[in-house]
mmCIF file of C-alpha atoms in Angstrom:
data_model
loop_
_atom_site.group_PDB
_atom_site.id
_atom_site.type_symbol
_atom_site.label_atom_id
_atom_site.label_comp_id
_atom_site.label_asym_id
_atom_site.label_seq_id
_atom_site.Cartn_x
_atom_site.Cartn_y
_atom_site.Cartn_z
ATOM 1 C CA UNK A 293 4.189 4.257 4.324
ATOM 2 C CA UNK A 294 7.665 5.176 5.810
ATOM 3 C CA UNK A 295 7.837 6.208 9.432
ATOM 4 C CA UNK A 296 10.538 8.238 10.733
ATOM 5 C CA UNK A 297 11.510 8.382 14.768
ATOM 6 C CA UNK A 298 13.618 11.628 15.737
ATOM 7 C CA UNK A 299 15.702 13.071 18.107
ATOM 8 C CA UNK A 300 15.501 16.537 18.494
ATOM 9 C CA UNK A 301 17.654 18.636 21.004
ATOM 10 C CA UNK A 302 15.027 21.113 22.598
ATOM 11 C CA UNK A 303 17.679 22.833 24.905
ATOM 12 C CA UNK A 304 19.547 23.952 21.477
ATOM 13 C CA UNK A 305 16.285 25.821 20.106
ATOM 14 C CA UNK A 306 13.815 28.431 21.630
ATOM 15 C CA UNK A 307 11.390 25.563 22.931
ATOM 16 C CA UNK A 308 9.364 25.611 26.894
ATOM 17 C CA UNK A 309 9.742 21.803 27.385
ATOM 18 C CA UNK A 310 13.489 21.497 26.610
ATOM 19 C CA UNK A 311 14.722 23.089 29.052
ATOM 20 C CA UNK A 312 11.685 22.431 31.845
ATOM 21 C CA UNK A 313 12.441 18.872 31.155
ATOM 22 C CA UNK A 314 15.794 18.937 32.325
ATOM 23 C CA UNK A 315 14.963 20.366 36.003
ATOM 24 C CA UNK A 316 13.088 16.876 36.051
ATOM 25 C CA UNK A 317 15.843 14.675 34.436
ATOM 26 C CA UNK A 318 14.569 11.039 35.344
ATOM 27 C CA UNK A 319 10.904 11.442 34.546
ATOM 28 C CA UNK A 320 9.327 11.406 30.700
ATOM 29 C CA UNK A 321 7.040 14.027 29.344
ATOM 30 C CA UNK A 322 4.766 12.827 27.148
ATOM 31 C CA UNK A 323 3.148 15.010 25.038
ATOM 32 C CA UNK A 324 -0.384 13.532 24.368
ATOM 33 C CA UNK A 325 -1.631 16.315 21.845
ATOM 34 C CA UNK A 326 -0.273 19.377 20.099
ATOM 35 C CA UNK A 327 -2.574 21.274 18.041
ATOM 36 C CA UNK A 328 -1.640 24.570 16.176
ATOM 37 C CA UNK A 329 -4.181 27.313 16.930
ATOM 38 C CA UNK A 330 -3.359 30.701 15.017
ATOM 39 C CA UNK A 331 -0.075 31.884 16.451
ATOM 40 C CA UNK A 332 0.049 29.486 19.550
ATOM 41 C CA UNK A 333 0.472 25.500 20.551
ATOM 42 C CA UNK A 334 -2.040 24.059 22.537
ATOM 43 C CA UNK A 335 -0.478 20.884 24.275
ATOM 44 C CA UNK A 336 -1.687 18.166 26.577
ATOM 45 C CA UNK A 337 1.048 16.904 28.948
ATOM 46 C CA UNK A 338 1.112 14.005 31.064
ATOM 47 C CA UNK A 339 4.483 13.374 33.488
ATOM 48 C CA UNK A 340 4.367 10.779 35.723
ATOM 49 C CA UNK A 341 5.824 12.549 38.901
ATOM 50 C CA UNK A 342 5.595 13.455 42.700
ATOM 51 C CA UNK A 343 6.553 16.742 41.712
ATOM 52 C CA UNK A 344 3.718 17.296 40.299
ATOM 53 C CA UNK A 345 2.998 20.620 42.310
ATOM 54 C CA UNK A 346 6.368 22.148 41.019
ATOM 55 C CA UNK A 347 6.123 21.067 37.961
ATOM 56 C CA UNK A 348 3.294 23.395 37.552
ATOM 57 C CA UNK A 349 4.827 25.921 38.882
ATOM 58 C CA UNK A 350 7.723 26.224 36.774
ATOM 59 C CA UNK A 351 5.946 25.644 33.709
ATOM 60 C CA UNK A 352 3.982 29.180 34.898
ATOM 61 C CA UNK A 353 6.951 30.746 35.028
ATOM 62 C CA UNK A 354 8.112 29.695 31.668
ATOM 63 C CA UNK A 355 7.860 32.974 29.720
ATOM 64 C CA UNK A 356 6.427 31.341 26.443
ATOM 65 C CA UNK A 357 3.761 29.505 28.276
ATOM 66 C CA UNK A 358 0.692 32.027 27.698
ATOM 67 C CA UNK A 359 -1.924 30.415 29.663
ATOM 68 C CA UNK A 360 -2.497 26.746 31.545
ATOM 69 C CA UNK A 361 -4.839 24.768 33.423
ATOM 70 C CA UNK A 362 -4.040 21.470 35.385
ATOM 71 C CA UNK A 363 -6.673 18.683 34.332
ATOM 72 C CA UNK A 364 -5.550 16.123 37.111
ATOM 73 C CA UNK A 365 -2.611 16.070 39.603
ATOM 74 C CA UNK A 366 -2.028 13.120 42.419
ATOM 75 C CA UNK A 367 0.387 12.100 44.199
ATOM 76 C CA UNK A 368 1.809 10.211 41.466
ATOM 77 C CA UNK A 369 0.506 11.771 37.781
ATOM 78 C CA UNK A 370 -0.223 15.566 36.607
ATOM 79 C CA UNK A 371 -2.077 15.970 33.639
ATOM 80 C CA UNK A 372 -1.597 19.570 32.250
ATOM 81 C CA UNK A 373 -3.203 22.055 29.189
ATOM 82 C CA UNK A 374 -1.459 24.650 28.311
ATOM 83 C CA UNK A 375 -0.820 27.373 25.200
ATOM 84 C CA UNK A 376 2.696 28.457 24.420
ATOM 85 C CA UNK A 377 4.125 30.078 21.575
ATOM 86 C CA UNK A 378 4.794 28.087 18.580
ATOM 87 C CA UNK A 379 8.580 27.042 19.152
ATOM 88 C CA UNK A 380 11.397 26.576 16.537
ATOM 89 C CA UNK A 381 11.847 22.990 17.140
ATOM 90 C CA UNK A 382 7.828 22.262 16.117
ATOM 91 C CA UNK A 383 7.916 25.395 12.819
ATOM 92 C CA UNK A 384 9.269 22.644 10.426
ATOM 93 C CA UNK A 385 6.316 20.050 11.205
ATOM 94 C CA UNK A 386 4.274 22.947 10.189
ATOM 95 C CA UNK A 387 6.038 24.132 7.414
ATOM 96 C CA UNK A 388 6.345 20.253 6.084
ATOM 97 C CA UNK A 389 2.886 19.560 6.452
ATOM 98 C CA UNK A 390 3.564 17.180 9.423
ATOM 99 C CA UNK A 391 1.879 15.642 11.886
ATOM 100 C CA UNK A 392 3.512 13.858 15.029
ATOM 101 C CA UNK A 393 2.069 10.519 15.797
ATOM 102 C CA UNK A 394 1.285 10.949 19.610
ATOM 103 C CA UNK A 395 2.483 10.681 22.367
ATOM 104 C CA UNK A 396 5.865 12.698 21.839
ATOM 105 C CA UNK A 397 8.268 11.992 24.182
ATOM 106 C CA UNK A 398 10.518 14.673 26.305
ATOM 107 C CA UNK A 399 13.118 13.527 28.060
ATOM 108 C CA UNK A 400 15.753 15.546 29.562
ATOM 109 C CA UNK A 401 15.606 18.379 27.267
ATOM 110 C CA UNK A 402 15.521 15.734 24.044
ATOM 111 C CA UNK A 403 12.218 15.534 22.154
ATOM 112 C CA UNK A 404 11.340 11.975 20.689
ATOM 113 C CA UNK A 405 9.154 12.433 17.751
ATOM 114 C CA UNK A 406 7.653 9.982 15.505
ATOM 115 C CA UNK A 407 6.172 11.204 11.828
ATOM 116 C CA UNK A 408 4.656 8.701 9.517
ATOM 117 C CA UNK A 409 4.135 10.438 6.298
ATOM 118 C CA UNK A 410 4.919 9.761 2.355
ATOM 119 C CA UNK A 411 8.502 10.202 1.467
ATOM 120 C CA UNK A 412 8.311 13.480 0.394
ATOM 121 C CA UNK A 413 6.956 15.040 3.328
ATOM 122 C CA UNK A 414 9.944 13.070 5.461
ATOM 123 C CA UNK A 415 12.345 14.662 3.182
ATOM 124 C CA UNK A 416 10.898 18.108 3.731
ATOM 125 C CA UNK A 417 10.874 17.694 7.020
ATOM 126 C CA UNK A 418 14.528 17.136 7.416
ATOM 127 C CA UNK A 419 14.761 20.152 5.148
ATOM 128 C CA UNK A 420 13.215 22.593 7.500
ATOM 129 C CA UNK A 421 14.827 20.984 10.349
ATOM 130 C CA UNK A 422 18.328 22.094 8.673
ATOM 131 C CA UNK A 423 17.152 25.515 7.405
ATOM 132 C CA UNK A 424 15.629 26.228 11.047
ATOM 133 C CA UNK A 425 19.290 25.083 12.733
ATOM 134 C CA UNK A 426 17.307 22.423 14.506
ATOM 135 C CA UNK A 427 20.036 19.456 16.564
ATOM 136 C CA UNK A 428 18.359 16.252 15.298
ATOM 137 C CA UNK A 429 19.174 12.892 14.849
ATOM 138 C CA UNK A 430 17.723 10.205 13.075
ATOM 139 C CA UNK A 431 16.915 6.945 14.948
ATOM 140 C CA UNK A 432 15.320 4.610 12.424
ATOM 141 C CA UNK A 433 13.064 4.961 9.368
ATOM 142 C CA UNK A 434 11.214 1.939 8.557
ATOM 143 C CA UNK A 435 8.454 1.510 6.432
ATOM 144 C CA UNK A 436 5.058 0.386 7.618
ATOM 145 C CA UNK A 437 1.918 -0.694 5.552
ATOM 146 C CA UNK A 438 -1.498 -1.748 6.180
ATOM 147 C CA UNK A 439 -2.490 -5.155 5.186
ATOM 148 C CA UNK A 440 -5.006 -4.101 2.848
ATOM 149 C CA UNK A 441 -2.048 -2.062 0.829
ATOM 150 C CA UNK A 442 -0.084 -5.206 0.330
ATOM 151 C CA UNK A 443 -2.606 -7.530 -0.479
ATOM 152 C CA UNK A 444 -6.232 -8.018 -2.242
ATOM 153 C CA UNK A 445 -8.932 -8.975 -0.330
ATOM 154 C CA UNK A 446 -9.148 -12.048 -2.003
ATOM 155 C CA UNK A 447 -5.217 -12.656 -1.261
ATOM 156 C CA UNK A 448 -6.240 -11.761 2.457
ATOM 157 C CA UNK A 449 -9.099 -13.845 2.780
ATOM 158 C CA UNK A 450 -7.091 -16.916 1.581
ATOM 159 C CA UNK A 451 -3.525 -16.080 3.732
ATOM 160 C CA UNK A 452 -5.780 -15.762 6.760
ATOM 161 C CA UNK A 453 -7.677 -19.309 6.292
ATOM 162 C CA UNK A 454 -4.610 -21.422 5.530
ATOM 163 C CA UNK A 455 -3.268 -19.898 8.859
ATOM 164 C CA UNK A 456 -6.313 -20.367 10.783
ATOM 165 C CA UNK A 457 -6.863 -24.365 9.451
ATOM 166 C CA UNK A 458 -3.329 -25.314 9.831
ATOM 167 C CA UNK A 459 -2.279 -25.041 6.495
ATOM 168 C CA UNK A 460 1.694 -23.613 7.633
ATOM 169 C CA UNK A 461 1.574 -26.302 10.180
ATOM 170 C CA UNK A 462 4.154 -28.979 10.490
ATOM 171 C CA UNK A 463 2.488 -31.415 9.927
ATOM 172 C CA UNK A 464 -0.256 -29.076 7.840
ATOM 173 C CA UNK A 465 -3.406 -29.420 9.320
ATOM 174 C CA UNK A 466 -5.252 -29.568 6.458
ATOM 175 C CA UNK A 467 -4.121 -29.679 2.806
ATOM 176 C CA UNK A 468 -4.428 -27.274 -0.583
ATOM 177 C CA UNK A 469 -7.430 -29.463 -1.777
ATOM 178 C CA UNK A 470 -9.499 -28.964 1.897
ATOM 179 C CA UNK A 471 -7.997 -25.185 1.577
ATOM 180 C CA UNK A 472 -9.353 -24.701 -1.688
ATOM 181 C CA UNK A 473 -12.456 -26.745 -0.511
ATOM 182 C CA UNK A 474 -13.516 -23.722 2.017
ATOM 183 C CA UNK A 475 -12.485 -20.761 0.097
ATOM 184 C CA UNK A 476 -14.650 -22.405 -2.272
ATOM 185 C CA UNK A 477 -12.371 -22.313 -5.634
ATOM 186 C CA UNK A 478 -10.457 -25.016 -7.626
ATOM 187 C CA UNK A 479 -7.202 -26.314 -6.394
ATOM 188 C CA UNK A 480 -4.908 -25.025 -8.677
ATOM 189 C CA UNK A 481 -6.959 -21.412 -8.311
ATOM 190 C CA UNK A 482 -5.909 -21.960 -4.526
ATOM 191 C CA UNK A 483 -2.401 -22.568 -5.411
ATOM 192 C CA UNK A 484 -1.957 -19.443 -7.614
ATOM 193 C CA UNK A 485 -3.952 -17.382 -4.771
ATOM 194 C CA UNK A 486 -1.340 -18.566 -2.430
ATOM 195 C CA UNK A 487 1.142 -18.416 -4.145
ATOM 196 C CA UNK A 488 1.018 -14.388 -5.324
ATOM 197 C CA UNK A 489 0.335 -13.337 -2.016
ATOM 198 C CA UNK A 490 3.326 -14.985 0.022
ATOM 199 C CA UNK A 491 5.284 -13.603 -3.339
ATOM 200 C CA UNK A 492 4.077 -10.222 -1.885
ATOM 201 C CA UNK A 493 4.617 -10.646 1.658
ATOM 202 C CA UNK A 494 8.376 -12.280 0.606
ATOM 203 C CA UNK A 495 9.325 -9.326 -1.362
ATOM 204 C CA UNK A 496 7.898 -7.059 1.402
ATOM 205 C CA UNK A 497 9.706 -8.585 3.975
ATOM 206 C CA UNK A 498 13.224 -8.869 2.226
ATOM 207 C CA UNK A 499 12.705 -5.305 1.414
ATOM 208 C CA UNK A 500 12.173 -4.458 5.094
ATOM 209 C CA UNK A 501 15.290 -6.468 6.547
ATOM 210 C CA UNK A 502 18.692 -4.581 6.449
ATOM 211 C CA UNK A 503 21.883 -6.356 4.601
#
């Protein structure tokens, strides 16, 4: 399924973190959960900082921050909870029927935001992003898959013991008549196995590799 990494400029949109973010230019805010709840955000934040103390304090001060509550601040981490008003910058996940894949990072007023979704939804995404005015740029979209998706179990089971026995080896460590042997099929069933799976996982691959 494609993933998409973005760029969004939160000091160009009505967002609290853009701007907060940039009174603490050389740390990262990493935002470990947003959750919609009716017309509010509710956010878990985690900054590794010494500032921890007036961190907190501006973010109270932030107008669209309705309410907070520290979970954990040291000397060297603060952990905060807070509700804020649904900003312009997170409206197209919404309206795309997005999710970010955690943690979001905020760094000096630029949101780094990660989506893996179908094609579709990444398109609409970029639409709302343009119809909300939304600075963005596009880092890298790259298409990820589980296992499973690309190959049968069967295929699977028979990739995974020619790697374990040696089979890629140079020299092999064992050969297609021992690997056929343990998966417990004929030799030239082995061969065909092997041979339509690293036909899958060729094609995948030379799809994934830019010219």
């Amino acid at each position: 399924m494609p993933q998409l990494h973005l760029k969004l400029d939160g000091t160009a949109v009505e967002s609290c973190l853009g701007p907060l973010s940039t009174e603490f230019p050389d740390v990262e805010f990493r935002l470990l959960a947003t959750q919609p709840r009716n017309d509010e955000l509710l956010t878990i934040l985690e900054v590794t900082t010494s500032e921890g103390e007036a961190l907190v304090r501006q973010l109270a001060d932030v107008p669209d921050v309705h309410s907070y509550e520290v979970i954990h601040i040291d000397e060297q981490r603060v952990i905060i909870q807070f509700k804020s008003a649904i900003s312009s910058s997170y409206n197209p996940l919404i309206a795309s029927e997005n999710i970010e894949q955690p943690p979001t990072i905020v760094h000096d007023g630029w949101f780094f935001v990660k989506v893996t979704a179908s094609q579709e939804r990444l398109s609409k995404l970029i639409e709302e992003l343009a119809a909300g005015d939304v600075p963005y740029q596009v880092i890298s979209l790259t298409h990820s898959y589980n296992s499973s998706d690309l190959l049968t179990e069967r295929q699977w089971e028979a990739i995974t013991e020619a790697v374990e026995r040696g089979f890629y080896e140079t020299p092999r460590g064992c050969t297609l008549d021992e690997l056929a042997e343990s998966l417990n099929i004929y030799k030239s069933s082995a061969n065909r196995l092997l041979h339509r799976a690293e036909s899958r996982i060729i094609r995948e691959f030379v799809a994934e590799v830019p010219p």
